[in-house]
mmCIF file of C-alpha atoms in Angstrom:
data_model
loop_
_atom_site.group_PDB
_atom_site.id
_atom_site.type_symbol
_atom_site.label_atom_id
_atom_site.label_comp_id
_atom_site.label_asym_id
_atom_site.label_seq_id
_atom_site.Cartn_x
_atom_site.Cartn_y
_atom_site.Cartn_z
ATOM 1 C CA MET A 1 24.662 77.098 -20.599
ATOM 2 C CA GLU A 2 23.875 74.312 -23.068
ATOM 3 C CA GLU A 3 25.153 70.851 -22.175
ATOM 4 C CA SER A 4 27.543 69.019 -24.465
ATOM 5 C CA LYS A 5 26.350 66.126 -26.582
ATOM 6 C CA SER A 6 28.372 63.666 -24.507
ATOM 7 C CA THR A 7 26.875 64.998 -21.249
ATOM 8 C CA VAL A 8 23.312 64.690 -22.565
ATOM 9 C CA ALA A 9 24.043 61.212 -23.968
ATOM 10 C CA SER A 10 25.473 60.190 -20.598
ATOM 11 C CA ARG A 11 22.320 61.402 -18.833
ATOM 12 C CA LEU A 12 20.110 59.586 -21.346
ATOM 13 C CA THR A 13 21.976 56.285 -21.117
ATOM 14 C CA SER A 14 21.844 56.580 -17.302
ATOM 15 C CA VAL A 15 18.044 56.801 -17.512
ATOM 16 C CA LYS A 16 18.029 53.669 -19.674
ATOM 17 C CA ARG A 17 20.391 51.819 -17.321
ATOM 18 C CA ARG A 18 18.294 52.702 -14.254
ATOM 19 C CA SER A 19 15.156 51.473 -16.039
ATOM 20 C CA GLY A 20 16.665 47.986 -16.239
ATOM 21 C CA LYS A 21 15.311 47.644 -19.777
ATOM 22 C CA SER A 22 17.217 46.473 -22.827
ATOM 23 C CA TYR A 23 17.257 48.389 -26.100
ATOM 24 C CA GLY A 24 15.075 45.602 -27.485
ATOM 25 C CA GLN A 25 12.458 46.040 -24.768
ATOM 26 C CA ILE A 26 12.351 49.802 -25.294
ATOM 27 C CA ALA A 27 12.143 49.250 -29.059
ATOM 28 C CA GLU A 28 9.189 46.921 -28.617
ATOM 29 C CA GLU A 29 7.382 49.441 -26.413
ATOM 30 C CA THR A 30 7.987 52.348 -28.812
ATOM 31 C CA GLY A 31 7.694 50.626 -32.201
ATOM 32 C CA LEU A 32 11.271 51.629 -33.113
ATOM 33 C CA THR A 33 14.250 49.431 -33.981
ATOM 34 C CA ASN A 34 16.685 48.578 -31.198
ATOM 35 C CA VAL A 35 19.524 50.412 -32.962
ATOM 36 C CA TYR A 36 17.373 53.530 -33.447
ATOM 37 C CA VAL A 37 16.587 53.572 -29.719
ATOM 38 C CA ALA A 38 20.328 53.438 -29.026
ATOM 39 C CA GLN A 39 20.891 56.217 -31.586
ATOM 40 C CA LEU A 40 18.292 58.395 -29.843
ATOM 41 C CA LEU A 41 19.865 57.851 -26.434
ATOM 42 C CA ARG A 42 23.344 58.622 -27.803
ATOM 43 C CA ARG A 43 22.010 61.808 -29.523
ATOM 44 C CA GLN A 44 22.754 60.442 -32.978
ATOM 45 C CA ALA A 45 19.095 60.702 -34.084
ATOM 46 C CA GLN A 46 16.287 63.198 -33.566
ATOM 47 C CA LEU A 47 13.291 62.216 -31.456
ATOM 48 C CA LYS A 48 10.075 62.966 -33.331
ATOM 49 C CA VAL A 49 7.163 64.647 -31.547
ATOM 50 C CA ASP A 50 4.812 61.681 -32.101
ATOM 51 C CA THR A 51 7.338 59.240 -30.625
ATOM 52 C CA ALA A 52 8.198 61.269 -27.515
ATOM 53 C CA PRO A 53 5.191 60.086 -25.430
ATOM 54 C CA LYS A 54 5.964 56.449 -26.267
ATOM 55 C CA LEU A 55 9.601 56.857 -25.269
ATOM 56 C CA GLN A 56 8.641 58.641 -22.057
ATOM 57 C CA ALA A 57 6.169 55.838 -21.245
ATOM 58 C CA ALA A 58 8.957 53.301 -21.803
ATOM 59 C CA LEU A 59 11.450 55.377 -19.785
ATOM 60 C CA PRO A 60 9.404 57.323 -17.201
ATOM 61 C CA GLU A 61 12.533 58.982 -15.750
ATOM 62 C CA LEU A 62 13.003 60.944 -18.984
ATOM 63 C CA THR A 63 12.402 64.555 -18.022
ATOM 64 C CA ASP A 64 10.638 67.041 -20.275
ATOM 65 C CA GLU A 65 13.986 68.870 -20.493
ATOM 66 C CA LEU A 66 15.720 65.740 -21.843
ATOM 67 C CA LEU A 67 12.880 65.071 -24.265
ATOM 68 C CA GLN A 68 13.122 68.639 -25.575
ATOM 69 C CA GLU A 69 16.869 68.189 -26.048
ATOM 70 C CA MET A 70 16.262 64.918 -27.920
ATOM 71 C CA MET A 71 13.846 66.671 -30.287
ATOM 72 C CA LYS A 72 16.537 69.093 -31.471
ATOM 73 C CA PRO A 73 18.436 68.091 -34.621
ATOM 74 C CA PRO A 74 21.544 66.327 -33.305
ATOM 75 C CA LEU A 75 25.134 66.775 -34.309
ATOM 76 C CA ARG A 76 25.668 63.356 -35.874
ATOM 77 C CA SER A 77 29.275 62.608 -35.158
ATOM 78 C CA TYR A 78 31.524 60.030 -33.573
ATOM 79 C CA ASP A 79 34.699 59.894 -31.571
ATOM 80 C CA PRO A 80 37.556 59.029 -33.961
ATOM 81 C CA HIS A 81 38.981 56.755 -31.260
ATOM 82 C CA LEU A 82 35.808 54.648 -31.443
ATOM 83 C CA ILE A 83 37.443 52.499 -34.154
ATOM 84 C CA GLN A 84 39.705 51.114 -31.425
ATOM 85 C CA GLU A 85 36.728 49.501 -29.678
ATOM 86 C CA PRO A 86 36.818 45.811 -30.777
ATOM 87 C CA THR A 87 33.166 45.485 -31.817
ATOM 88 C CA VAL A 88 33.296 48.683 -33.865
ATOM 89 C CA TYR A 89 36.630 47.647 -35.365
ATOM 90 C CA ARG A 90 35.232 44.246 -36.424
ATOM 91 C CA LEU A 91 32.124 45.824 -37.955
ATOM 92 C CA ASN A 92 34.327 48.204 -39.915
ATOM 93 C CA GLU A 93 36.571 45.304 -40.939
ATOM 94 C CA ALA A 94 33.568 43.265 -42.136
ATOM 95 C CA VAL A 95 32.247 46.146 -44.242
ATOM 96 C CA MET A 96 35.699 46.807 -45.694
ATOM 97 C CA HIS A 97 36.290 43.106 -46.410
ATOM 98 C CA PHE A 98 32.878 42.430 -47.978
ATOM 99 C CA GLY A 99 32.257 45.973 -49.272
ATOM 100 C CA GLU A 100 33.475 45.493 -52.820
ATOM 101 C CA SER A 101 31.366 42.357 -53.272
ATOM 102 C CA ILE A 102 28.326 44.016 -51.685
ATOM 103 C CA LYS A 103 28.772 46.983 -54.038
ATOM 104 C CA GLU A 104 28.945 44.664 -57.066
ATOM 105 C CA ILE A 105 25.756 42.877 -56.024
ATOM 106 C CA ILE A 106 23.945 46.184 -55.416
ATOM 107 C CA ASN A 107 24.983 47.319 -58.905
ATOM 108 C CA GLU A 108 23.964 43.979 -60.431
ATOM 109 C CA GLU A 109 20.570 43.948 -58.706
ATOM 110 C CA PHE A 110 19.710 47.654 -58.861
ATOM 111 C CA GLY A 111 22.058 49.417 -61.278
ATOM 112 C CA ASP A 112 24.618 52.151 -60.668
ATOM 113 C CA GLY A 113 23.791 53.590 -57.272
ATOM 114 C CA ILE A 114 24.198 53.374 -53.519
ATOM 115 C CA MET A 115 22.337 52.478 -50.351
ATOM 116 C CA SER A 116 21.096 55.478 -48.403
ATOM 117 C CA ALA A 117 22.290 55.893 -44.834
ATOM 118 C CA ILE A 118 19.581 58.526 -44.276
ATOM 119 C CA ASP A 119 16.471 56.598 -45.390
ATOM 120 C CA PHE A 120 17.886 53.691 -43.456
ATOM 121 C CA TYR A 121 16.881 51.139 -40.852
ATOM 122 C CA CYS A 122 19.290 49.105 -38.769
ATOM 123 C CA SER A 123 18.727 46.371 -36.228
ATOM 124 C CA VAL A 124 20.772 43.858 -34.276
ATOM 125 C CA ASP A 125 19.311 40.448 -33.532
ATOM 126 C CA LYS A 126 20.445 37.310 -31.767
ATOM 127 C CA VAL A 127 19.896 33.908 -33.385
ATOM 128 C CA LYS A 128 21.155 30.356 -32.853
ATOM 129 C CA GLY A 129 23.468 29.013 -35.548
ATOM 130 C CA VAL A 130 23.225 25.489 -36.958
ATOM 131 C CA ASP A 131 25.856 24.531 -34.384
ATOM 132 C CA GLY A 132 23.632 25.842 -31.568
ATOM 133 C CA LYS A 133 25.933 28.770 -30.783
ATOM 134 C CA ASP A 134 24.767 32.367 -30.551
ATOM 135 C CA ARG A 135 25.161 34.477 -33.684
ATOM 136 C CA VAL A 136 24.830 38.231 -34.257
ATOM 137 C CA VAL A 137 22.646 39.402 -37.140
ATOM 138 C CA VAL A 138 23.173 43.029 -38.176
ATOM 139 C CA THR A 139 20.621 44.208 -40.730
ATOM 140 C CA PHE A 140 21.191 47.294 -42.878
ATOM 141 C CA ASP A 141 17.963 48.219 -44.670
ATOM 142 C CA GLY A 142 18.589 51.296 -46.809
ATOM 143 C CA LYS A 143 16.737 52.906 -49.674
ATOM 144 C CA TYR A 144 18.409 52.471 -53.060
ATOM 145 C CA LEU A 145 19.593 55.745 -54.582
ATOM 146 C CA PRO A 146 20.551 55.633 -58.259
ATOM 147 C CA PHE A 147 23.277 57.903 -59.546
ATOM 148 C CA THR A 148 21.903 60.360 -62.070
ATOM 149 C CA GLU A 149 23.256 61.342 -65.431
ATOM 150 C CA GLN A 150 24.110 64.996 -65.034
ATOM 151 C CA LYS A 151 22.449 66.665 -68.001
ATOM 152 C CA SER A 152 22.716 70.444 -67.998
ATOM 153 C CA GLU A 153 19.114 70.662 -69.246
ATOM 154 C CA HIS A 154 18.016 69.210 -65.870
ATOM 155 C CA MET A 155 20.221 71.463 -63.746
ATOM 156 C CA VAL A 156 17.776 73.927 -62.200
ATOM 157 C CA SER A 157 20.450 76.432 -61.134
ATOM 158 C CA ARG A 158 21.811 76.587 -64.666
ATOM 159 C CA LEU A 159 18.299 76.994 -66.117
ATOM 160 C CA ARG A 160 17.629 79.909 -63.773
ATOM 161 C CA LEU A 161 20.875 81.599 -64.840
ATOM 162 C CA GLN A 162 19.833 81.307 -68.492
ATOM 163 C CA GLU A 163 16.464 82.937 -67.731
ATOM 164 C CA ASN A 164 18.154 86.066 -66.358
#
């Protein structure tokens, strides 16, 4: 019987915890971002064949069975109750509060379009503020995707229908 996503994620995060390594350390050893490492271990991203040996070297307790599971396309989902977790709630609040302004600047700088969440990199870093206190830096690095004008002459499915 196939294990649930949450069971596999629990097993994977247990391997990480037992290793004593941070997401940042694993990221450094694998060449991935710290958030992507976390996504892999939570089964929110697919482990690529070329990266598997690096991840297994960083986390030697990863079994071949777990690696095979990680290489399957994941069901990218989240628990709807996750919004109640304070860090997640504040991130959501920040995006909602600044979202309209961010959208305007994206449109001003790039034109009418959006930031991809598929061709996307994310990292979390720790820096010292000017007051000497710790600050969290969350970087969203997504490909710009322009909206297209929907001309029927460019619509392949419609062109095929006309050929028949």
